[in-house]
mmCIF file with all atom_site columns, C-alpha atoms in Angstrom:
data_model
loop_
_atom_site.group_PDB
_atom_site.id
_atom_site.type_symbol
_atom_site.label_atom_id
_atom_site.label_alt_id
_atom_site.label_comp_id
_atom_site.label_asym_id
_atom_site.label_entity_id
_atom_site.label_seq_id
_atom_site.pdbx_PDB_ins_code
_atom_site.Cartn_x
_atom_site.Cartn_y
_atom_site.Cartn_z
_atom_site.occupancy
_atom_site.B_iso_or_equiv
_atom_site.pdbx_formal_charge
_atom_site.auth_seq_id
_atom_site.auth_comp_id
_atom_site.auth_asym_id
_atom_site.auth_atom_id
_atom_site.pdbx_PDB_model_num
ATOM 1   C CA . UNK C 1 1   ? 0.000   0.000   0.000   1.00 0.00 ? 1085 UNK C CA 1
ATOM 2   C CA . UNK C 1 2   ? 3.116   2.321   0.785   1.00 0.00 ? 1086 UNK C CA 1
ATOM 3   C CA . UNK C 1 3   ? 4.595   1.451   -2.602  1.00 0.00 ? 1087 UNK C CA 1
ATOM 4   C CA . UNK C 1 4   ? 1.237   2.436   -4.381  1.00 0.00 ? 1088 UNK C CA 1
ATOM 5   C CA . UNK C 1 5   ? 0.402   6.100   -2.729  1.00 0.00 ? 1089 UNK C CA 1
ATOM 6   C CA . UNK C 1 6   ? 4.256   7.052   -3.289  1.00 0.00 ? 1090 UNK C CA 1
ATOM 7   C CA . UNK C 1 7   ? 3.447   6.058   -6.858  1.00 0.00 ? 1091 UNK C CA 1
ATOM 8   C CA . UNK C 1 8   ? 0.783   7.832   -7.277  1.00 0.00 ? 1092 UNK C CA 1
ATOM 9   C CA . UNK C 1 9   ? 2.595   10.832  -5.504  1.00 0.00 ? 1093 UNK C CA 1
ATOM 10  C CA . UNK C 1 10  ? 5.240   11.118  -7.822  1.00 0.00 ? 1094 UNK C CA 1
ATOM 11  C CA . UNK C 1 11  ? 2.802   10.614  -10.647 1.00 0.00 ? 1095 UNK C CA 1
ATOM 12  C CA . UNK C 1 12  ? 0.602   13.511  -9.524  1.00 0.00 ? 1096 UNK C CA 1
ATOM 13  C CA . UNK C 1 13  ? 3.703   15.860  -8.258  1.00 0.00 ? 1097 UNK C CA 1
ATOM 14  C CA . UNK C 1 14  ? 7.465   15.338  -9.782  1.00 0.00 ? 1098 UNK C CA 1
ATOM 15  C CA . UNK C 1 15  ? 9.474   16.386  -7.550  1.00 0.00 ? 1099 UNK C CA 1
ATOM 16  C CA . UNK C 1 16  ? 11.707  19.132  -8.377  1.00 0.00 ? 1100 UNK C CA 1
ATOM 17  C CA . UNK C 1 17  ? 14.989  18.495  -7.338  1.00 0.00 ? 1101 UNK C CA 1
ATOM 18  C CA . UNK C 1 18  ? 15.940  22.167  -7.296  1.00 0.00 ? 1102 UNK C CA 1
ATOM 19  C CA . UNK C 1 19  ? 13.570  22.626  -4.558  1.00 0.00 ? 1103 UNK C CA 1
ATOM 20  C CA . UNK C 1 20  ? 13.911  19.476  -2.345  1.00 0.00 ? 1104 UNK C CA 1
ATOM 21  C CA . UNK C 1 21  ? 16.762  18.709  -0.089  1.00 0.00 ? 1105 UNK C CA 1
ATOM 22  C CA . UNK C 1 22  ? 18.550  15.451  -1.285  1.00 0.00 ? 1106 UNK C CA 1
ATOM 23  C CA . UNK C 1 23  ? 16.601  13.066  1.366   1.00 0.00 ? 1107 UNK C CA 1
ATOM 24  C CA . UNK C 1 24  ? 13.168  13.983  2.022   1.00 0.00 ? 1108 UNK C CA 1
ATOM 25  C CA . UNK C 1 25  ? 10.745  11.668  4.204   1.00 0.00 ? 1109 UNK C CA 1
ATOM 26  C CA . UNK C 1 26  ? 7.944   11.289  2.155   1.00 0.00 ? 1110 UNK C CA 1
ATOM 27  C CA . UNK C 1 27  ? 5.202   8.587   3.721   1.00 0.00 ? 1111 UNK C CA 1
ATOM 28  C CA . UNK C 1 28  ? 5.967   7.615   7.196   1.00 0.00 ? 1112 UNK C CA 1
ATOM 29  C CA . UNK C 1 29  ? 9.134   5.291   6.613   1.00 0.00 ? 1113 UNK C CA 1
ATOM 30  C CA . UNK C 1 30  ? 9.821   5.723   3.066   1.00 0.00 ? 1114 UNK C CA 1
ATOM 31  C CA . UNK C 1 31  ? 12.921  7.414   2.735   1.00 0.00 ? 1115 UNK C CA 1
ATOM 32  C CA . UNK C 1 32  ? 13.940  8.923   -0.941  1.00 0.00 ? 1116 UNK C CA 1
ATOM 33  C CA . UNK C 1 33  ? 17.104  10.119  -1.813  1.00 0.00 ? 1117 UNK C CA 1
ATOM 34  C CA . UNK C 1 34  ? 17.637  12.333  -4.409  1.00 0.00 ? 1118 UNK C CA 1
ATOM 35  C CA . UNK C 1 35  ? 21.241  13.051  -6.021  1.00 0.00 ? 1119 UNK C CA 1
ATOM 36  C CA . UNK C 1 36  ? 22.066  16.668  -6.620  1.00 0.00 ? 1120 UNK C CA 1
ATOM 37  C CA . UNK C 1 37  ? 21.819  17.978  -10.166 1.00 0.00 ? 1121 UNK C CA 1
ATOM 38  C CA . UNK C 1 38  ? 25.788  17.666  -11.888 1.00 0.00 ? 1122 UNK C CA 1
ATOM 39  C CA . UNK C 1 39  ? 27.000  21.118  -12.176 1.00 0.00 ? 1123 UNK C CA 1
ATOM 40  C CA . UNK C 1 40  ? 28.423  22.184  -15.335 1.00 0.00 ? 1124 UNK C CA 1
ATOM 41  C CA . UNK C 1 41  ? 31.950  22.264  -16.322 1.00 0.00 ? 1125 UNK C CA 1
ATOM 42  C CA . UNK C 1 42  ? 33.830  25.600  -15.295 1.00 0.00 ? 1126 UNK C CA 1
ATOM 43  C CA . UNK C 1 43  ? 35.948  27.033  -18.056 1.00 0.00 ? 1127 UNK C CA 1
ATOM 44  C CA . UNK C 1 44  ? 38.865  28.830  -17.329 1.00 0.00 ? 1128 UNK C CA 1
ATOM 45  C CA . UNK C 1 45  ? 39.219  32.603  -18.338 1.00 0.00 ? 1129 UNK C CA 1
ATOM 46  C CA . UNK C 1 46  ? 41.336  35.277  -18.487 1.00 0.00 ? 1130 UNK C CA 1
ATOM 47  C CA . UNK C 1 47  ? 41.289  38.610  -17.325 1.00 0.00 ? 1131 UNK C CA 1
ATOM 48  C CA . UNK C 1 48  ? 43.953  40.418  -19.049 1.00 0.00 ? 1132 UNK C CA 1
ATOM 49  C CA . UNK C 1 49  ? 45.657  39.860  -22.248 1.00 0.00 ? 1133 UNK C CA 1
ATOM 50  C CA . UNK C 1 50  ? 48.510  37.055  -22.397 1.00 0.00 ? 1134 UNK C CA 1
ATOM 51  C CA . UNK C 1 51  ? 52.046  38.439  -21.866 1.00 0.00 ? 1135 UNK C CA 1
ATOM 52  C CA . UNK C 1 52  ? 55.355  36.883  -23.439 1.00 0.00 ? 1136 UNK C CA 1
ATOM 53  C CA . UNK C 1 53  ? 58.121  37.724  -21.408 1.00 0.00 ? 1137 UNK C CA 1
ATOM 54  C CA . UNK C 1 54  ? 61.656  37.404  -23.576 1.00 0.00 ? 1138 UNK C CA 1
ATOM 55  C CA . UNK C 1 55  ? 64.418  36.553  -22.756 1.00 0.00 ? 1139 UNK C CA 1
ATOM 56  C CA . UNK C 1 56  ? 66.661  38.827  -21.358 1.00 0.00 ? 1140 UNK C CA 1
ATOM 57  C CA . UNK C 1 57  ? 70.037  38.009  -22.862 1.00 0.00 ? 1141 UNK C CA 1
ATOM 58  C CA . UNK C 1 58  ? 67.694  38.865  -26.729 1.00 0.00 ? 1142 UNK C CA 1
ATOM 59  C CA . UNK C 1 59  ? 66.696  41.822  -24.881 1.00 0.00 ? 1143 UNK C CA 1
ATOM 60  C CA . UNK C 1 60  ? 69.769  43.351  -24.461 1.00 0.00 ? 1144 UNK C CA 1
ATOM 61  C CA . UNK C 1 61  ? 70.838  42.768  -27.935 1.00 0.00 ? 1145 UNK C CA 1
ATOM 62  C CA . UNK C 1 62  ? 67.427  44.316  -29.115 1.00 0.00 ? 1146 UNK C CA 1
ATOM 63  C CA . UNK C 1 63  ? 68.591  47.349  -27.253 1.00 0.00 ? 1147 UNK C CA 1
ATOM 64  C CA . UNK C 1 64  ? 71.720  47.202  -28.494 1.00 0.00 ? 1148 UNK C CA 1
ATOM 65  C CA . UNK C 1 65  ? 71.077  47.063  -32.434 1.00 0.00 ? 1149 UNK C CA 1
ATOM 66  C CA . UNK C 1 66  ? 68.451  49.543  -32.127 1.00 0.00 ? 1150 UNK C CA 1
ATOM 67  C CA . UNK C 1 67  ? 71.108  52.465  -30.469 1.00 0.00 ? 1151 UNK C CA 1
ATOM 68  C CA . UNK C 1 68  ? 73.255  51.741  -33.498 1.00 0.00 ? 1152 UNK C CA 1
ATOM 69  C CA . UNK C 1 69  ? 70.922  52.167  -35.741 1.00 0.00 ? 1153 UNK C CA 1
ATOM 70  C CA . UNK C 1 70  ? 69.183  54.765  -34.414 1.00 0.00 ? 1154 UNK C CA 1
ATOM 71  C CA . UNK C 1 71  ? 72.624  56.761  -34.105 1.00 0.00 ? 1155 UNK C CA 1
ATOM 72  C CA . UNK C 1 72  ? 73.248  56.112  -37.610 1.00 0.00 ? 1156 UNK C CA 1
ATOM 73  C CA . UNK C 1 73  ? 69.835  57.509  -38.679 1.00 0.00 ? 1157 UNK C CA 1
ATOM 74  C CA . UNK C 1 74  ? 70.707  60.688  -37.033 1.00 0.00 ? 1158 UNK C CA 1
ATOM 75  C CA . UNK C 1 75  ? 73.998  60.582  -39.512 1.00 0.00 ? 1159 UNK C CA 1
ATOM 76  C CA . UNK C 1 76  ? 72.411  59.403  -42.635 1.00 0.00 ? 1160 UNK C CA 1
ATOM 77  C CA . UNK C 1 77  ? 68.571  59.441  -42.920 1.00 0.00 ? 1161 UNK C CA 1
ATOM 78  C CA . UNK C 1 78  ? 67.567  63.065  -44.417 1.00 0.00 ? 1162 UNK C CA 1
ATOM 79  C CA . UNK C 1 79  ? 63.973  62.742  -42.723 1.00 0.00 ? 1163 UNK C CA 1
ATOM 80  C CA . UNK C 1 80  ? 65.291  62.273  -39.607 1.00 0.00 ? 1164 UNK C CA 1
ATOM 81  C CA . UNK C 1 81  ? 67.898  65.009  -39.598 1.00 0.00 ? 1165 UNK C CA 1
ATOM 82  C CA . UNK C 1 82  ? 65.399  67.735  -40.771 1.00 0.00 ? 1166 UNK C CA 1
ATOM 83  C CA . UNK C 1 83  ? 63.301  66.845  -38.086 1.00 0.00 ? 1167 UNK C CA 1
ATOM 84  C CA . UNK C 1 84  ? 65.869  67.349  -35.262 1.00 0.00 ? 1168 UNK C CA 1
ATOM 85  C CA . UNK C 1 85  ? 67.435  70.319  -37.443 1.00 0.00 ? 1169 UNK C CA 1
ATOM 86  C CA . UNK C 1 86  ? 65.002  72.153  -39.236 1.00 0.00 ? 1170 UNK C CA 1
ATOM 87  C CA . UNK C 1 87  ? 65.379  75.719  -40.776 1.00 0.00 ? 1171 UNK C CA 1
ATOM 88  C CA . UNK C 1 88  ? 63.553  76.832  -37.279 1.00 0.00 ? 1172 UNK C CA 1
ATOM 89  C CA . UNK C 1 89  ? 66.675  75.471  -35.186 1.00 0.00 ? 1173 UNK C CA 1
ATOM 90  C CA . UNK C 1 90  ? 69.364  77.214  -37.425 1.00 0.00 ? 1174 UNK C CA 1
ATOM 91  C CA . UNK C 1 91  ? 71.035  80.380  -35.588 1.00 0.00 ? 1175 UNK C CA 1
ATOM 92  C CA . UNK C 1 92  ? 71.068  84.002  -36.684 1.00 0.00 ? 1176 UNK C CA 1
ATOM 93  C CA . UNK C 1 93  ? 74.873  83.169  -38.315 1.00 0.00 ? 1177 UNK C CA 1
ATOM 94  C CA . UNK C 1 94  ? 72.906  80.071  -39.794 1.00 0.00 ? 1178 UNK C CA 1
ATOM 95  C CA . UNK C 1 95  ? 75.047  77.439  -38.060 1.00 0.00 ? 1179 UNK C CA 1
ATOM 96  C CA . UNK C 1 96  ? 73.546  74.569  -36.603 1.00 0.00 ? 1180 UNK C CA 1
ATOM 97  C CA . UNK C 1 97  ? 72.328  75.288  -32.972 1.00 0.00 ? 1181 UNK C CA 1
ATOM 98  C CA . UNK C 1 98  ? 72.407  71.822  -31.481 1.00 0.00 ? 1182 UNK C CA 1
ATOM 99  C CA . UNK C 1 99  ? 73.572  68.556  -31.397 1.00 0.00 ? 1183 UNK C CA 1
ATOM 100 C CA . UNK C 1 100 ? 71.652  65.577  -30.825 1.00 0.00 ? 1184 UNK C CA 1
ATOM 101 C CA . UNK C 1 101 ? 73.202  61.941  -29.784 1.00 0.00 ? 1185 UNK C CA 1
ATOM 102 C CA . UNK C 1 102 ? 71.509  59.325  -28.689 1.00 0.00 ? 1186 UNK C CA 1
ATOM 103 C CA . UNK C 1 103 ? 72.861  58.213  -24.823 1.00 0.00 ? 1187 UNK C CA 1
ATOM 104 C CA . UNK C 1 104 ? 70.446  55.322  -23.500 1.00 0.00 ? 1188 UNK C CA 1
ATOM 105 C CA . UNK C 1 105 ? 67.854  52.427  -24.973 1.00 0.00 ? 1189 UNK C CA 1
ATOM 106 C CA . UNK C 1 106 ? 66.193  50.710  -23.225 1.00 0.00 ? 1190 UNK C CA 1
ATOM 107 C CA . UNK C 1 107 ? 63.161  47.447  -24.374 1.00 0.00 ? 1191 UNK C CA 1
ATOM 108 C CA . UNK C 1 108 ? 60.505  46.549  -22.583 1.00 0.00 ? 1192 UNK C CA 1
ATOM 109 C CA . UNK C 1 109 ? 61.012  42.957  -21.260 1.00 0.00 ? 1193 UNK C CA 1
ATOM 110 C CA . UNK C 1 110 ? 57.872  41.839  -23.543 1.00 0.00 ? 1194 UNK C CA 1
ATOM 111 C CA . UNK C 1 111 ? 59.649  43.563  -26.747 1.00 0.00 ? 1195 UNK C CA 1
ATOM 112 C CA . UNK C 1 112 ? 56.790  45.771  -27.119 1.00 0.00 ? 1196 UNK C CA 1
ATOM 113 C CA . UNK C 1 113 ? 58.235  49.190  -25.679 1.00 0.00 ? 1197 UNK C CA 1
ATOM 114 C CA . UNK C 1 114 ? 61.446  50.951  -26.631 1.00 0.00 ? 1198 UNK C CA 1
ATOM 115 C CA . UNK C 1 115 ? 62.606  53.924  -24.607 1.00 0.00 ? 1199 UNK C CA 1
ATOM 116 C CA . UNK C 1 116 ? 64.888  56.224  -26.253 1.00 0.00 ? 1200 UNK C CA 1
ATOM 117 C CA . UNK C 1 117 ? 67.253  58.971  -24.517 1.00 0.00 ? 1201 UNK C CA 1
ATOM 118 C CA . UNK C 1 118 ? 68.177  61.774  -26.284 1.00 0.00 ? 1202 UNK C CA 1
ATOM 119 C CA . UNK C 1 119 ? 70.834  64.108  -25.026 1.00 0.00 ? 1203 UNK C CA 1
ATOM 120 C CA . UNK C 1 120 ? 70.498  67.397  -27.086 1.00 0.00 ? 1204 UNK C CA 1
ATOM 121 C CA . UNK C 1 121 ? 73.022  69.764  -26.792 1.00 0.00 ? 1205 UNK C CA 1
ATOM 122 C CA . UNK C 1 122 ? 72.726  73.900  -27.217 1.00 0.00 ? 1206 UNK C CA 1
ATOM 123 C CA . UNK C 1 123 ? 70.710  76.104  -26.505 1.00 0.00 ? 1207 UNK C CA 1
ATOM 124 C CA . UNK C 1 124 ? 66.832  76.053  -25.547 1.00 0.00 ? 1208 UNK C CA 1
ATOM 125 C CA . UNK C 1 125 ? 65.676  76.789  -28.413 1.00 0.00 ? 1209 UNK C CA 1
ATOM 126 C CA . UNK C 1 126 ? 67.820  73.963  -30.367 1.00 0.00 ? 1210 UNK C CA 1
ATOM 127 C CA . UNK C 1 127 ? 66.793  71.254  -27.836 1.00 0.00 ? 1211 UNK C CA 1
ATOM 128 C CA . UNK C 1 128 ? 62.579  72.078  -27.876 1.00 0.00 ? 1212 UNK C CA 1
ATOM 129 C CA . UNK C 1 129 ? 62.944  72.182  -31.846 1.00 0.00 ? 1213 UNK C CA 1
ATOM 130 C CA . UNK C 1 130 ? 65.028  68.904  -31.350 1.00 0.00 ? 1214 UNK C CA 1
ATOM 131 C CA . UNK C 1 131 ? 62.835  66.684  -28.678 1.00 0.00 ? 1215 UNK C CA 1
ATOM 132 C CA . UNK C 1 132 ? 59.686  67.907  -30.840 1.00 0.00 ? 1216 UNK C CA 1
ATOM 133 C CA . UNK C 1 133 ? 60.763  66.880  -34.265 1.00 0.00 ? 1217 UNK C CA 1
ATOM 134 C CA . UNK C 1 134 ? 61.991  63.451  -32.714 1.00 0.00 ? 1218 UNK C CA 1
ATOM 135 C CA . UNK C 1 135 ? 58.664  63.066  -31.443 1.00 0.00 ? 1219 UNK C CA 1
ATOM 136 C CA . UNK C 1 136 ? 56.795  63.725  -34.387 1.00 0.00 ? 1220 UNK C CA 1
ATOM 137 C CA . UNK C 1 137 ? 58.334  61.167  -36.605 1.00 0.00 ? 1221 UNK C CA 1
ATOM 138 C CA . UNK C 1 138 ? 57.956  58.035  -33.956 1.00 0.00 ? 1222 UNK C CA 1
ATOM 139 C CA . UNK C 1 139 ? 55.986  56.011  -36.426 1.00 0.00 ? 1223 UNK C CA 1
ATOM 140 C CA . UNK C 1 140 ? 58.280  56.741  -38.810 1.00 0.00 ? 1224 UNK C CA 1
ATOM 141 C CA . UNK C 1 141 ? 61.902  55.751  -37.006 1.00 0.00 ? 1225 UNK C CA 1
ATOM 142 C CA . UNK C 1 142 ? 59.372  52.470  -36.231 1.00 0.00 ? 1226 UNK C CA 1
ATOM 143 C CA . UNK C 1 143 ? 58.629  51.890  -39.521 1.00 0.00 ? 1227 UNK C CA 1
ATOM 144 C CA . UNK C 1 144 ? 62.318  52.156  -40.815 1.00 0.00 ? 1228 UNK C CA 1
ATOM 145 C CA . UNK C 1 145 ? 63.705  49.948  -37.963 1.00 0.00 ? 1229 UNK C CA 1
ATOM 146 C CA . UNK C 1 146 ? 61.796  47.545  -38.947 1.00 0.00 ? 1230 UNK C CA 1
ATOM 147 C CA . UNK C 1 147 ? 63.331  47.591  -42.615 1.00 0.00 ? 1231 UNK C CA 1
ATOM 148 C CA . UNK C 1 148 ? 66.759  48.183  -41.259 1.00 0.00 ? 1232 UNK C CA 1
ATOM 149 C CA . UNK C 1 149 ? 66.294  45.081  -38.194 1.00 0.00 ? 1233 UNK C CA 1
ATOM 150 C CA . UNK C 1 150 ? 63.610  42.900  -39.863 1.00 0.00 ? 1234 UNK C CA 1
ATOM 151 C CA . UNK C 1 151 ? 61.971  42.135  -36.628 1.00 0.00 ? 1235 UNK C CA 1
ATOM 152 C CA . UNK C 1 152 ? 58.593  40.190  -36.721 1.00 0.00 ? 1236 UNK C CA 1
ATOM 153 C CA . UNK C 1 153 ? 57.128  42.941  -34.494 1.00 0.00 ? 1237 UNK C CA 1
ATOM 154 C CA . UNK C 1 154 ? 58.855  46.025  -34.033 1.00 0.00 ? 1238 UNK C CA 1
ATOM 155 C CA . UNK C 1 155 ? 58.499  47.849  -31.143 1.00 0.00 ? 1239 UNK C CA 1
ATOM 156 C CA . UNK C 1 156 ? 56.399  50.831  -30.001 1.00 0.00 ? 1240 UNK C CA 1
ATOM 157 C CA . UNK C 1 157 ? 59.458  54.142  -30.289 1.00 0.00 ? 1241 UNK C CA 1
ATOM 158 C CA . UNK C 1 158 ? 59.291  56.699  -27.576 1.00 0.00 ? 1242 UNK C CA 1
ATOM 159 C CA . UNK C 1 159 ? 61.489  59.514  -27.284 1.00 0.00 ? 1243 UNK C CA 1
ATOM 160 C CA . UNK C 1 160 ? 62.765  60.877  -23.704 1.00 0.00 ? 1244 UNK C CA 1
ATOM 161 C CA . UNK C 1 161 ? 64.976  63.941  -23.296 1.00 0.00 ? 1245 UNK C CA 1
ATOM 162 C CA . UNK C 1 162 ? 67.706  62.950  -21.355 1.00 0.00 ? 1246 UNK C CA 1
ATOM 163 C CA . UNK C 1 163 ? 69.142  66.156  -19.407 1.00 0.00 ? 1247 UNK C CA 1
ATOM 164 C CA . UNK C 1 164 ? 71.623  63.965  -17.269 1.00 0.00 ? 1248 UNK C CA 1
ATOM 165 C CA . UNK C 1 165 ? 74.746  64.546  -19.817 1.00 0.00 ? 1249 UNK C CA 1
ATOM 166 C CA . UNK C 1 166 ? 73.126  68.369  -20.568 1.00 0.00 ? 1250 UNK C CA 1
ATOM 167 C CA . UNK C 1 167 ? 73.353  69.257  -16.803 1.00 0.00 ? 1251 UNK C CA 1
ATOM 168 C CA . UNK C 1 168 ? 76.565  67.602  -16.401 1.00 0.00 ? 1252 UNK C CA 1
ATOM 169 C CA . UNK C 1 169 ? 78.443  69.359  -19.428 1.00 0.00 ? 1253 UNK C CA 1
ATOM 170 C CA . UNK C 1 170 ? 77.185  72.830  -17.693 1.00 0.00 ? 1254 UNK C CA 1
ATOM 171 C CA . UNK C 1 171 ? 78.496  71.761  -14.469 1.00 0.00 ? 1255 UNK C CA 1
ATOM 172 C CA . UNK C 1 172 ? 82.054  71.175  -16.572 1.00 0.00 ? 1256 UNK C CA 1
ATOM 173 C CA . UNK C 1 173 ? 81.343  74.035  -17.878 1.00 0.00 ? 1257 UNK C CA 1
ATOM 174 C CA . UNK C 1 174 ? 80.849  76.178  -14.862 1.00 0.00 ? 1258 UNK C CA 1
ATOM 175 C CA . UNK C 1 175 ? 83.740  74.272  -13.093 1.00 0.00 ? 1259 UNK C CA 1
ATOM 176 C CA . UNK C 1 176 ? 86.183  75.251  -15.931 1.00 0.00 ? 1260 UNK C CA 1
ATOM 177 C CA . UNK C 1 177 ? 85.244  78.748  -15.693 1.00 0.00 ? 1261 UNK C CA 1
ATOM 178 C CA . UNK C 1 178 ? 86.003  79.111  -12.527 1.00 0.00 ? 1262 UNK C CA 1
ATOM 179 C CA . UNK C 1 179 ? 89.103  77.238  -12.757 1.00 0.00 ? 1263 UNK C CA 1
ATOM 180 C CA . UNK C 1 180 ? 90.426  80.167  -15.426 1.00 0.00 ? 1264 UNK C CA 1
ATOM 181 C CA . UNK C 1 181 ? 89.333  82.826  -13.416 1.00 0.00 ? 1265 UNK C CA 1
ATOM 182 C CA . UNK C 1 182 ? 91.424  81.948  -10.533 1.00 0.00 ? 1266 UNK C CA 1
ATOM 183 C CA . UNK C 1 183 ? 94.339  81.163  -13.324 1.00 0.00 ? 1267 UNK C CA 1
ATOM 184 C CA . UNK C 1 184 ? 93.688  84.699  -14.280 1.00 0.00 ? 1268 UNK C CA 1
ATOM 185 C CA . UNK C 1 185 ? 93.536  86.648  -11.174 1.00 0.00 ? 1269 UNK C CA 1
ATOM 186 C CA . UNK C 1 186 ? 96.839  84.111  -10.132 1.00 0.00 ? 1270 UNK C CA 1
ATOM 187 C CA . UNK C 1 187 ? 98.181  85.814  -13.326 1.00 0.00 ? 1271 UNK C CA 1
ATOM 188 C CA . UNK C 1 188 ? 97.779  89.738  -12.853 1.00 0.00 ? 1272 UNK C CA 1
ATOM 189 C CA . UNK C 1 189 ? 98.817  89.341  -9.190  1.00 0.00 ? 1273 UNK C CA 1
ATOM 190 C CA . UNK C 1 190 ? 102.196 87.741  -10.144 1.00 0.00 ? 1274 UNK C CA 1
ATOM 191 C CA . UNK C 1 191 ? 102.460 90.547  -12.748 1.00 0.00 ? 1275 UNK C CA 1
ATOM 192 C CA . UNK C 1 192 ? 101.590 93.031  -10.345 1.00 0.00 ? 1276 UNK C CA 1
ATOM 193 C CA . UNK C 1 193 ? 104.335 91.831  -7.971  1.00 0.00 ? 1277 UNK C CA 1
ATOM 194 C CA . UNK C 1 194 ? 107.077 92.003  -10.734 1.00 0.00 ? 1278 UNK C CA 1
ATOM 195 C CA . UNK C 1 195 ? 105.830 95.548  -11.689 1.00 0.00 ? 1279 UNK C CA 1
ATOM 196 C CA . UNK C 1 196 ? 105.831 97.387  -8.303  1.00 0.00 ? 1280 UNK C CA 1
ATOM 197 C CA . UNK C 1 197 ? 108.581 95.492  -5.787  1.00 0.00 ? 1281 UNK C CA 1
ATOM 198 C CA . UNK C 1 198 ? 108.643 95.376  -2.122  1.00 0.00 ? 1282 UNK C CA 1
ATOM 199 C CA . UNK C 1 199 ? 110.967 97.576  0.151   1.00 0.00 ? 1283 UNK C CA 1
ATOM 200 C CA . UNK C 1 200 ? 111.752 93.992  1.547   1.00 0.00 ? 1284 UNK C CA 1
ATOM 201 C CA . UNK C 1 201 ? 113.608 93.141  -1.934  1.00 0.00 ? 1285 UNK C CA 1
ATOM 202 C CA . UNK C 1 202 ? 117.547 93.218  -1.829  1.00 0.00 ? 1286 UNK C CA 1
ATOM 203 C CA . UNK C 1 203 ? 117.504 94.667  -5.039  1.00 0.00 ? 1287 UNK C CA 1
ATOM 204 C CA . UNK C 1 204 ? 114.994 96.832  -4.753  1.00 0.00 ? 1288 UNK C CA 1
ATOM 205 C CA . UNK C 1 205 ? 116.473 100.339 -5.251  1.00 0.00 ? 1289 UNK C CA 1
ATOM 206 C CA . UNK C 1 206 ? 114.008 103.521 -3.889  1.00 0.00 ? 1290 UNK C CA 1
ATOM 207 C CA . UNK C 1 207 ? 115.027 106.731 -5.266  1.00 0.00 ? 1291 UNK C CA 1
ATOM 208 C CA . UNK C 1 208 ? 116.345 109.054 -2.520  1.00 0.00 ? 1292 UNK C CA 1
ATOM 209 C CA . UNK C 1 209 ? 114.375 112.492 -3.650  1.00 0.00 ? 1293 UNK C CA 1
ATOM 210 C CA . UNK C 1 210 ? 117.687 114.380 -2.246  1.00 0.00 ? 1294 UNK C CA 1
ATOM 211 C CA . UNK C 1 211 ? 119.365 112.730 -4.931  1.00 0.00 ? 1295 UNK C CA 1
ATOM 212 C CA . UNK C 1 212 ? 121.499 115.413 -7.555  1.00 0.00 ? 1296 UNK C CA 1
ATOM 213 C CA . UNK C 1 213 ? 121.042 118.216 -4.863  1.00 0.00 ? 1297 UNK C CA 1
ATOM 214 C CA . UNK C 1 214 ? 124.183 119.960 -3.281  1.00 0.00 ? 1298 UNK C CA 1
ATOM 215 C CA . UNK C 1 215 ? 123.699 121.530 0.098   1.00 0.00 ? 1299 UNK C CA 1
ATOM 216 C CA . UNK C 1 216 ? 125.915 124.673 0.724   1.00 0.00 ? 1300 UNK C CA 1
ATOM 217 C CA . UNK C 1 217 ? 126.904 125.723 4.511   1.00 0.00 ? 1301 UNK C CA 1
#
C-alpha cells in the first residue's frame, strides 16, 4: 500500500529536485534520496591579455642594435635630420644650434616598448625644436627599424629627453670657468708683484728724492 500512494505521488507531483533537499521523508518510513543535479563544467578565463616575457640576454641585444641604428639615422637618414634640425633650429649666423646623440635604450622585457634617450646639446631653443621633431616622426623611425632590423614585431618608439649629460656638461662648464678665473687673477697678481717690488727686496732700489742736490753751509 506504501509502494502504491508514493506512486501515485510522484505521478501527480514530480518532484523538483531544485527545490527538495537530497533526502526527504515522504510517507511515514519511506525514505527517498535524491542526487544533486551535476553542475556544469567551469571554463577557465582570463582577465587580461597574455604576456610573453623574452628573454633577457635577446633583450639586451634588441637594445643594443636599435642604439646603433638609431645613431646612424641621425647621420644618414635626411627625414630624420630635418626633423631634429630644421630651418627653425638654425642660428642668426645660420650654423647649426644643437647637437643631438643618442645616450640610453632601453626594451621593454615583452619587446613591445622601446625607450629612447636623447641628449640634445645647445641652446633652448635647439633642444625644444630637437625633442619635438623626434617626437613627431615616432611612427616613422618604427617603420624604418623595422626595414633596417627585420623584426617580426617592431616595437612601439618613444622619445625621452635625457638632461643627465646636458646638466653635467654645464656643471664642466661652470667648473672650468672658474678654474680660469682663478688662473687669471693668479696671473695679474704675479704681474703686479714684478711691476711694483717690495721695500723687503735686496735689489729693490728707492730713489732718494735728495738725490742730484748739493747743500751749501
Amino acid at each position: 500500500m506504501p509502494q502504491v500512494l508514493l506512486h501515485k505521488l510522484f505521478h501527480l507531483h514530480p518532484p523538483q529536485l531544485s527545490s527538495i533537499p537530497p533526502t526527504v521523508n515522504l510517507h511515514g518510513n519511506c525514505v527517498a534520496s535524491f542526487s544533486k543535479p551535476r553542475r556544469p563544467t567551469r571554463t577557465l578565463t582570463l582577465s587580461g591579455p597574455i604576456t610573453c616575457m623574452a628573454n633577457q640576454r635577446r633583450v639586451k641585444m634588441v637594445a643594443k642594435q636599435i642604439r646603433r641604428e638609431l645613431s646612424d639615422m641621425l647621420l644618414t637618414d635626411k627625414v630624420l635630420q630635418y626633423a631634429v634640425l630644421p630651418e627653425a633650429s638654425l642660428g642668426a649666423d645660420r650654423y647649426l644650434s644643437s647637437l643631438t646623440t643618442i645616450s640610453d635604450v632601453e626594451v621593454s622585457g615583452d619587446l613591445q616598448v622601446v625607450k629612447v634617450y636623447v641628449s640634445v646639446f645647445g641652446d633652448e631653443r635647439g633642444r625644444e625644436v630637437a625633442i619635438a621633431g623626434l617626437k613627431s616622426k615616432a611612427k616613422y623611425v618604427r617603420g624604418e627599424l623595422g626595414k633596417r632590423m627585420k623584426l617580426r614585431l617592431t616595437p612601439e618608439i618613444r622619445f625621452i629627453e635625457d638632461e643627465a649629460q646636458e646638466r653635467g656638461s654645464r656643471v664642466i662648464a661652470i667648473l672650468d670657468r672658474i678654474k680660469n678665473e682663478k688662473r687669471n687673477n693668479e696671473d695679474q697678481e704675479h704681474k703686479s708683484e714684478h711691476a711694483n717690488p717690495s721695500r723687503e727686496d735686496p735689489n729693490w732700489d728707492e730713489e732718494d728724492p735728495d738725490e742730484g742736490i748739493i747743500y751749501v753751509d
